[in-house]
CSV table of C-alpha atoms and ligand atoms in Angstrom, one decimal:
chain,number,residue,atom,x,y,z
K,1,MET,CA,86.7,88.5,145.3
K,2,MET,CA,89.6,89.4,143.9
K,3,ILE,CA,88.6,89.7,140.6
K,4,ARG,CA,88.4,93.5,140.5
K,5,GLU,CA,91.9,93.5,142.3
K,6,ASN,CA,93.3,90.9,139.6
K,7,VAL,CA,92.1,92.8,136.6
K,8,GLN,CA,93.1,96.3,137.6
K,9,LYS,CA,96.5,94.8,138.4
K,10,ILE,CA,96.8,93.3,134.6
K,11,LEU,CA,96.1,96.7,132.9
K,12,SER,CA,98.4,98.5,135.2
K,13,GLU,CA,101.1,96.0,134.0
K,14,LEU,CA,100.4,95.3,129.9
K,15,PRO,CA,102.2,97.8,128.0
K,16,GLN,CA,100.3,100.6,126.4
K,17,GLY,CA,98.7,98.6,123.2
K,18,VAL,CA,98.0,95.8,124.1
K,19,GLU,CA,94.3,94.7,124.7
K,20,LEU,CA,93.6,92.7,127.9
K,21,VAL,CA,90.7,90.0,126.4
K,22,ALA,CA,88.9,88.5,129.8
K,23,ALA,CA,88.7,85.2,129.0
K,24,ALA,CA,85.5,83.5,130.6
K,25,LYS,CA,84.7,80.4,130.0
K,26,ALA,CA,82.9,78.2,133.1
K,27,ARG,CA,82.7,81.6,134.9
K,28,LEU,CA,79.4,82.7,136.2
K,29,PRO,CA,77.9,85.5,134.3
K,30,GLU,CA,78.0,88.0,137.4
K,31,GLU,CA,82.4,86.9,137.5
K,32,VAL,CA,82.3,88.3,134.2
K,33,LEU,CA,80.8,91.9,135.3
K,34,GLU,CA,82.8,92.2,138.1
K,35,ALA,CA,85.4,91.8,136.1
K,36,VAL,CA,83.7,94.1,133.3
K,37,LYS,CA,83.1,96.8,136.0
K,38,ALA,CA,86.9,97.1,137.3
K,39,GLY,CA,87.8,97.5,133.1
K,40,VAL,CA,87.7,94.8,131.0
K,41,LYS,CA,86.7,96.0,127.5
K,42,ILE,CA,86.6,92.8,126.2
K,43,VAL,CA,85.6,89.3,126.8
K,44,GLY,CA,86.3,85.9,124.9
K,45,GLU,CA,83.8,83.4,125.4
K,46,ASN,CA,84.5,79.8,124.2
K,47,TYR,CA,80.5,78.6,124.3
K,48,ILE,CA,77.4,80.2,122.7
K,49,GLN,CA,75.1,79.1,125.8
K,50,GLU,CA,77.4,80.4,128.2
K,51,ALA,CA,78.0,83.7,126.1
K,52,GLU,CA,74.2,84.1,126.0
K,53,ARG,CA,74.0,84.7,129.7
K,54,ALA,CA,76.6,86.7,130.3
K,55,TYR,CA,75.7,88.6,127.5
K,56,ALA,CA,72.0,89.2,129.0
K,57,LEU,CA,73.6,89.9,132.4
K,58,VAL,CA,76.4,92.3,130.9
K,59,GLY,CA,74.9,93.6,127.7
K,60,ASN,CA,77.5,96.4,125.4
K,61,ARG,CA,79.4,97.7,128.5
K,62,ALA,CA,81.8,95.0,127.1
K,63,LYS,CA,83.0,94.2,123.4
K,64,TRP,CA,82.8,90.1,122.7
K,65,HIS,CA,85.1,88.1,121.2
K,66,PHE,CA,84.5,84.5,120.4
K,67,ILE,CA,87.6,82.6,121.0
K,68,GLY,CA,86.6,78.6,121.1
K,69,HIS,CA,85.8,76.1,118.2
K,70,LEU,CA,82.8,77.5,116.2
K,71,GLN,CA,80.5,74.6,115.0
K,72,LYS,CA,78.7,75.2,111.5
K,73,ASN,CA,75.3,75.1,113.4
K,74,LYS,CA,76.0,77.8,115.9
K,75,VAL,CA,77.0,80.5,113.1
K,76,LYS,CA,74.0,82.2,113.4
K,77,LYS,CA,73.5,82.7,117.0
K,78,ALA,CA,77.5,84.0,116.7
K,79,ALA,CA,77.1,85.9,113.9
K,80,ALA,CA,74.4,88.3,116.0
K,81,LEU,CA,76.0,88.4,119.3
K,82,PHE,CA,79.8,88.3,118.9
K,83,ASP,CA,81.7,91.6,117.3
K,84,MET,CA,84.8,89.6,116.6
K,85,ILE,CA,85.4,85.6,116.3
K,86,GLU,CA,89.5,84.8,116.7
K,87,THR,CA,88.9,81.1,115.4
K,88,VAL,CA,88.5,80.9,111.8
K,89,ASP,CA,90.0,78.7,110.1
K,90,SER,CA,88.2,76.9,107.0
K,91,ILE,CA,87.2,78.7,104.0
K,92,GLU,CA,83.2,77.3,104.4
K,93,LEU,CA,83.3,78.7,108.6
K,94,ALA,CA,84.2,81.9,106.7
K,95,LYS,CA,81.3,81.2,104.4
K,96,GLU,CA,78.9,80.6,106.8
K,97,ILE,CA,79.5,83.6,108.9
K,98,ASP,CA,79.9,85.4,105.0
K,99,LYS,CA,76.4,84.5,104.8
K,100,ARG,CA,74.8,85.0,107.9
K,101,CYS,CA,76.3,88.3,108.6
K,102,SER,CA,75.1,89.2,105.1
K,103,GLN,CA,71.9,88.4,106.5
K,104,ILE,CA,71.7,91.0,109.5
K,105,GLY,CA,73.6,93.4,107.2
K,106,LYS,CA,77.1,93.1,109.7
K,107,VAL,CA,81.0,92.4,108.7
K,108,MET,CA,82.0,90.4,111.3
K,109,PRO,CA,85.8,91.6,111.7
K,110,VAL,CA,87.6,87.7,112.1
K,111,LEU,CA,91.2,86.4,113.0
K,112,ILE,CA,92.4,83.1,111.2
K,113,GLU,CA,93.5,80.7,114.7
K,114,VAL,CA,97.0,79.3,113.6
K,115,ASN,CA,97.8,76.3,114.4
K,116,SER,CA,101.6,76.5,115.3
K,117,GLY,CA,102.4,73.7,116.7
K,118,ARG,CA,100.8,71.6,113.6
K,119,GLU,CA,99.3,69.6,116.0
K,120,GLU,CA,96.7,66.8,114.0
K,121,GLN,CA,94.1,66.8,116.4
K,122,LYS,CA,93.8,70.8,117.1
K,123,ALA,CA,92.1,73.7,115.2
K,124,GLY,CA,93.6,76.4,113.4
K,125,VAL,CA,95.3,76.3,110.2
K,126,VAL,CA,99.5,75.4,109.2
K,127,PRO,CA,101.1,78.4,109.1
K,128,GLU,CA,102.1,77.8,105.6
K,129,LYS,CA,98.5,77.6,104.7
K,130,VAL,CA,97.5,80.8,106.4
K,131,GLU,CA,98.4,82.9,103.3
K,132,SER,CA,96.1,81.0,100.5
K,133,LEU,CA,93.1,80.9,103.4
K,134,ILE,CA,93.3,84.8,103.8
K,135,ARG,CA,93.2,85.2,100.4
K,136,GLU,CA,90.4,83.1,99.2
K,137,ILE,CA,88.5,84.8,102.4
K,138,SER,CA,89.1,88.4,101.1
K,139,GLY,CA,86.9,87.9,98.3
K,140,LEU,CA,84.2,88.1,101.1
K,141,GLN,CA,81.9,90.7,101.7
K,142,HIS,CA,81.1,90.8,105.5
K,143,ILE,CA,84.1,88.9,106.7
K,144,LYS,CA,87.1,91.2,107.5
K,145,VAL,CA,90.5,89.4,108.1
K,146,MET,CA,92.1,91.4,110.8
K,147,GLY,CA,95.1,89.1,111.8
K,148,LEU,CA,95.7,86.2,113.5
K,149,MET,CA,95.3,84.4,116.7
K,150,THR,CA,97.6,81.1,117.7
K,151,MET,CA,97.1,79.1,121.8
K,152,GLY,CA,100.4,76.6,120.9
K,153,PRO,CA,100.9,72.9,122.7
K,154,TYR,CA,100.3,73.1,126.1
K,155,SER,CA,103.2,72.8,128.1
K,156,PRO,CA,103.5,73.4,131.8
K,157,ASP,CA,106.5,74.9,130.9
K,158,PRO,CA,105.0,79.0,129.6
K,159,GLU,CA,108.8,79.5,127.4
K,160,ASP,CA,108.5,75.9,125.6
K,161,SER,CA,105.4,78.3,123.6
K,162,ARG,CA,108.2,80.6,122.5
K,163,PRO,CA,108.7,79.4,119.1
K,164,TYR,CA,105.1,78.7,118.5
K,165,PHE,CA,104.6,82.7,119.1
K,166,VAL,CA,108.0,83.4,116.7
K,167,GLU,CA,106.4,81.5,114.2
K,168,THR,CA,102.8,83.2,114.3
K,169,SER,CA,104.3,86.5,113.9
K,170,GLN,CA,106.9,85.8,111.6
K,171,VAL,CA,103.5,84.9,109.4
K,172,PHE,CA,101.8,87.8,110.9
K,173,GLU,CA,103.9,90.5,109.3
K,174,LYS,CA,104.6,88.5,106.0
K,175,ILE,CA,101.4,89.1,105.5
K,176,LYS,CA,100.7,92.3,106.8
K,177,LYS,CA,103.1,93.9,104.0
K,178,LEU,CA,101.4,92.1,101.3
K,179,ASN,CA,98.3,94.6,101.8
K,180,LEU,CA,95.8,92.3,101.0
K,181,PRO,CA,92.5,93.1,99.2
K,182,ASN,CA,90.3,93.3,102.6
K,183,THR,CA,92.6,92.7,104.6
K,184,GLU,CA,93.7,94.5,107.9
K,185,MET,CA,96.2,93.1,109.7
K,186,LYS,CA,96.1,94.5,113.1
K,187,TYR,CA,95.9,92.0,116.1
K,188,LEU,CA,98.3,89.4,116.6
K,189,SER,CA,95.8,86.8,119.6
K,190,MET,CA,98.1,84.9,121.4
K,191,GLY,CA,99.2,84.2,125.1
K,192,MET,CA,97.1,83.2,128.2
K,193,THR,CA,98.0,83.4,131.9
K,194,SER,CA,101.1,81.9,132.2
K,195,SER,CA,102.5,82.4,128.8
K,196,TYR,CA,101.2,86.4,128.0
K,197,GLN,CA,104.1,88.3,128.7
K,198,ILE,CA,106.8,86.0,126.4
K,199,ALA,CA,103.7,86.3,123.9
K,200,ILE,CA,103.5,90.0,124.2
K,201,ALA,CA,107.4,90.5,123.9
K,202,GLU,CA,107.2,87.8,120.7
K,203,GLY,CA,104.2,90.7,119.1
K,204,ALA,CA,101.3,89.6,120.9
K,205,ASN,CA,99.0,93.0,121.2
K,206,MET,CA,95.9,90.9,122.6
K,207,VAL,CA,96.3,88.4,125.1
K,208,ARG,CA,93.4,86.0,126.4
K,209,ILE,CA,93.7,85.3,130.0
K,210,GLY,CA,91.3,83.1,132.2
K,211,THR,CA,92.9,82.2,135.1
K,212,LYS,CA,95.1,85.1,136.2
K,213,ILE,CA,91.4,87.3,137.1
K,214,PHE,CA,88.8,84.4,137.8
K,215,GLY,CA,91.2,82.3,139.7
K,216,GLU,CA,91.7,78.4,138.9
K,217,ARG,CA,88.5,76.4,137.0
K,218,SER,CA,87.0,74.2,139.1
O,301,PLP,C1,91.2,79.2,128.4
O,301,PLP,C2,90.9,79.7,127.0
O,301,PLP,C3,92.1,81.0,127.4
O,301,PLP,C4,92.7,81.4,128.9
O,301,PLP,O1,93.5,80.4,129.7
O,301,PLP,P1,94.0,80.6,131.2
O,301,PLP,O2,95.0,79.8,131.3
O,301,PLP,O3,92.5,80.4,131.9
O,301,PLP,O4,94.8,82.5,131.1
O,301,PLP,C5,92.7,81.7,126.2
O,301,PLP,N1,92.8,81.5,125.4
O,301,PLP,C6,91.9,80.3,124.6
O,301,PLP,C7,90.8,80.1,123.8
O,301,PLP,C8,91.2,79.8,126.0
O,301,PLP,O5,89.9,78.7,125.7
């Protein structure tokens, strides 16, 4: 397996202060464990069921980030399992997370997912609505906003992602300066296998990498 070599190469090349999230969708629990043994500290999961299977093998050897689209009826499980939810994009979802976390005595760190491409069908809040959503969430006791996440529109040329990363980064810096209560703008999660170097150049300090660790998804 190349997973070990891939992880070690990526980790050795990432600038100091940039966190690697291994995007594990469609991978076997054994592959996720291999990545963790090679030095991955955070696993990103898109689906609750896959996360449960991987967690059963890997457990607390890694932190677990939810990076998929979270349905309301899955929040209870997500609240128990994850260390961070990177994809909060509505006050309704935030309130549900807050409610479930209050029941288990937990404060959930979350990122706000930004729909930086302003794409109709895509998850996330458009850049100009991020601040008002964070202000609403800051009143909740069991959820804490810790930054922003974005995907950007898909393009075969990663350079096309740059303007979306730039805009998300600007929103991040602006909100950081506001020092909102119960909010700590610490993480900017942007960039995937093809685009993470560009994302880092534009301010990302968390990158979500799947293919470059595990190989092409079948
Ligand atoms: C799959 C996925 C990634 C990683 O994509 P790769 O191109 O395989 O690196 C990153 N973020 C999210 C939200 C994903 O679903």
